[in-house]
Short mmCIF file of C-alpha atoms in Angstrom, two decimals:
data_model
loop_
_atom_site.label_atom_id
_atom_site.label_comp_id
_atom_site.label_asym_id
_atom_site.label_seq_id
_atom_site.Cartn_x
_atom_site.Cartn_y
_atom_site.Cartn_z
CA GLU A 32 -1.36 12.45 -2.84
CA HIS A 33 -2.65 10.36 -5.73
CA LEU A 34 -0.29 8.10 -7.55
CA ASP A 35 -0.44 5.95 -10.58
CA TYR A 36 -0.59 2.11 -10.28
CA GLY A 37 -0.74 -0.70 -12.72
CA TYR A 38 -3.89 -2.39 -11.49
CA LYS A 39 -6.29 0.06 -13.34
CA ASN A 40 -5.39 -1.46 -16.74
CA ASP A 41 -7.73 -4.29 -15.95
CA LEU A 42 -10.71 -1.86 -15.57
CA SER A 43 -12.95 -0.52 -18.27
CA PRO A 44 -11.69 2.67 -19.94
CA ALA A 45 -14.54 4.84 -18.46
CA ILE A 46 -13.64 3.74 -14.88
CA ARG A 47 -9.90 3.80 -15.55
CA ASP A 48 -9.75 7.51 -16.13
CA SER A 49 -11.38 8.57 -12.80
CA LEU A 50 -10.29 5.72 -10.40
CA THR A 51 -7.20 7.42 -9.11
CA ARG A 52 -8.91 10.78 -8.18
CA ASP A 53 -11.92 8.73 -6.80
CA LEU A 54 -9.73 6.57 -4.52
CA GLY A 55 -8.12 9.50 -3.02
CA THR A 56 -11.68 10.78 -2.27
CA VAL A 57 -12.55 7.52 -0.83
CA LEU A 58 -9.57 7.69 1.44
CA ALA A 59 -10.26 11.23 2.60
CA ALA A 60 -13.83 10.27 3.35
CA CYS A 61 -12.74 7.23 5.36
CA ARG A 62 -10.11 9.29 7.39
CA GLN A 63 -12.69 11.86 8.07
CA ARG A 64 -15.36 9.34 9.26
CA VAL A 65 -13.13 7.61 11.66
CA LYS A 66 -10.75 10.59 12.58
CA ALA A 67 -7.66 9.04 11.09
CA ASP A 68 -4.40 11.08 10.69
CA SER A 69 -3.05 9.28 7.68
CA GLY A 70 -3.65 6.35 5.47
CA PHE A 71 -3.36 4.78 2.03
CA ILE A 72 -5.32 2.56 -0.47
CA ALA A 73 -3.33 -0.09 -2.49
CA LEU A 74 -4.69 -2.37 -5.14
CA GLY A 75 -3.27 -5.50 -6.38
CA GLN A 76 -3.67 -9.31 -6.75
CA PRO A 77 -3.28 -11.42 -3.51
CA ASP A 78 -1.51 -14.32 -5.46
CA SER A 79 1.01 -11.85 -7.02
CA PRO A 80 2.75 -9.50 -4.65
CA ALA A 81 4.53 -7.76 -7.47
CA THR A 82 1.15 -6.44 -8.63
CA TRP A 83 0.51 -4.39 -5.57
CA ARG A 84 0.49 -0.63 -6.34
CA LEU A 85 -0.07 2.39 -4.13
CA ALA A 86 -3.34 4.05 -5.40
CA ALA A 87 -3.70 6.79 -2.86
CA ARG A 88 -2.01 8.05 0.20
CA GLN A 89 -2.39 10.89 2.69
CA GLY A 90 -0.18 11.88 5.53
CA MET A 91 2.51 8.99 4.85
CA SER A 92 5.62 8.63 2.90
CA GLU A 93 5.79 6.24 -0.09
CA ASN A 94 8.59 4.23 1.74
CA LEU A 95 6.44 3.78 4.77
CA VAL A 96 3.42 2.73 2.76
CA GLU A 97 5.69 0.10 0.97
CA GLN A 98 6.69 -1.29 4.42
CA ILE A 99 3.25 -1.39 5.78
CA LEU A 100 1.82 -2.98 2.44
CA ARG A 101 4.42 -5.88 2.75
CA TRP A 102 3.15 -6.47 6.26
CA CYS A 103 -0.62 -6.49 4.90
CA VAL A 104 0.37 -9.15 2.48
CA GLN A 105 2.31 -11.28 5.00
CA GLU A 106 -0.48 -11.06 7.50
CA ASP A 107 -3.11 -12.06 5.06
CA VAL A 108 -4.92 -8.66 5.41
CA ALA A 109 -4.64 -8.44 1.64
CA GLY A 110 -4.37 -12.08 0.89
CA GLU A 111 -6.73 -15.10 0.24
CA GLY A 112 -7.67 -15.29 3.87
CA ALA A 113 -8.17 -11.46 3.92
CA ARG A 114 -9.60 -10.21 7.28
CA PRO A 115 -9.74 -6.74 8.91
CA ARG A 116 -7.29 -5.86 11.55
CA LEU A 117 -7.75 -3.35 14.41
CA ILE A 118 -4.57 -2.61 16.37
CA SER A 119 -5.34 -0.33 19.25
CA ARG A 120 -1.78 0.02 20.41
CA ILE A 121 1.16 -0.87 18.09
CA SER A 122 3.99 -2.39 20.15
CA PRO A 123 7.49 -3.89 19.32
CA GLN A 124 6.11 -7.22 20.52
CA ASP A 125 3.37 -7.43 17.60
CA SER A 126 4.03 -8.24 13.95
CA LEU A 127 3.27 -4.70 12.70
CA GLY A 128 5.77 -3.15 15.16
CA ARG A 129 8.42 -5.69 14.20
CA THR A 130 8.01 -5.42 10.57
CA VAL A 131 7.53 -1.71 10.38
CA PRO A 132 9.45 -0.25 13.47
CA ALA A 133 9.15 3.36 12.25
CA LEU A 134 5.47 3.20 13.16
CA LEU A 135 6.27 2.86 16.80
CA ASN A 136 7.18 6.51 17.08
CA GLN A 137 4.52 7.89 14.72
CA VAL A 138 1.42 5.95 15.22
CA VAL A 139 -0.77 4.83 18.21
CA GLY A 140 -3.11 2.40 16.61
CA CYS A 141 -4.42 1.60 13.04
CA VAL A 142 -7.11 -0.33 11.09
CA CYS A 143 -6.18 -2.34 7.97
CA LEU A 144 -9.04 -3.79 5.84
CA PRO A 145 -9.19 -5.79 2.59
CA ILE A 146 -11.05 -4.11 -0.22
CA ALA A 147 -12.95 -7.25 -1.29
CA ARG A 148 -16.17 -8.85 -2.67
CA ARG A 149 -16.62 -12.31 -1.29
CA ASP A 150 -13.37 -14.17 -1.63
CA ARG A 151 -11.95 -11.83 -4.38
CA VAL A 152 -9.48 -9.31 -2.82
CA HIS A 153 -8.82 -6.14 -4.93
CA GLY A 154 -6.87 -4.26 -2.41
CA VAL A 155 -6.39 -2.83 1.12
CA LEU A 156 -7.19 0.19 3.07
CA PHE A 157 -4.86 1.27 6.03
CA LEU A 158 -5.64 4.13 8.38
CA SER A 159 -3.59 5.10 11.40
CA GLN A 160 -3.96 7.66 14.30
CA GLY A 161 -0.76 9.52 15.20
CA CYS A 162 0.88 9.80 18.69
CA ASP A 163 0.17 12.52 21.17
CA ASP A 164 0.81 13.11 24.72
CA SER A 165 -2.86 12.50 25.66
CA GLN A 166 -3.50 9.13 24.33
CA SER A 167 -1.96 5.78 24.89
CA ARG A 168 -4.56 3.82 22.83
CA SER A 169 -6.09 4.42 19.41
CA ARG A 170 -9.61 5.87 19.22
CA PHE A 171 -10.63 3.45 16.63
CA GLY A 172 -13.33 1.10 17.83
CA GLN A 173 -15.54 -1.66 16.63
CA PRO A 174 -18.18 0.77 15.10
CA ASP A 175 -15.29 2.31 12.93
CA LEU A 176 -14.18 -1.19 11.80
CA ASP A 177 -17.76 -2.26 11.01
CA PHE A 178 -18.46 1.04 9.03
CA LEU A 179 -15.13 0.64 7.03
CA ALA A 180 -15.70 -3.04 6.45
CA THR A 181 -18.99 -2.13 4.83
CA TYR A 182 -17.53 0.58 2.82
CA MET A 183 -14.67 -1.56 1.55
CA GLY A 184 -17.12 -4.15 0.69
CA PHE A 185 -19.07 -1.82 -1.50
CA LEU A 186 -15.84 -0.66 -3.17
CA GLY A 187 -15.03 -4.26 -3.66
CA LEU A 188 -18.37 -4.73 -5.40
CA PHE A 189 -17.80 -1.70 -7.52
CA LEU A 190 -14.35 -2.88 -8.66
CA ASP A 191 -15.82 -6.34 -9.32
CA GLU A 192 -18.64 -5.09 -11.62
CA ASN A 193 -16.58 -2.66 -13.50
CA LYS A 194 -13.88 -5.12 -14.63
#
């Protein structure tokens, strides 16, 4: 599902018209590449939490996305010290499990990465793998994180260059 968000008003008119559709395509490609069950892309300004807007989501409710996004901002995944996170098993003891307890029954593991160029953060990508009886840990690994970090770096460069 593709949703409108306020951030695109900062972009050039040619980019603005296709960005929502394109971010949905980026999200689908990332999900397919790392075999994620669900995820979202949100854009905003790290120093202004009110600017964060959902750009694309697949397989998640908007309410759940909002809760996860708050966690991303709190944990500096989407802040000035932005860094990728790979959580192979979400538990009630970690900050994500405490902040978004609804994930405990829905998701085994997740990756969360900033969409950034150098120190300028444009947004965040969150992908998750659902629970099933056969797995106790996420299938995400370091190669997935490396691929996604590179891909989000290119997306950050694109957004930076098209301001």
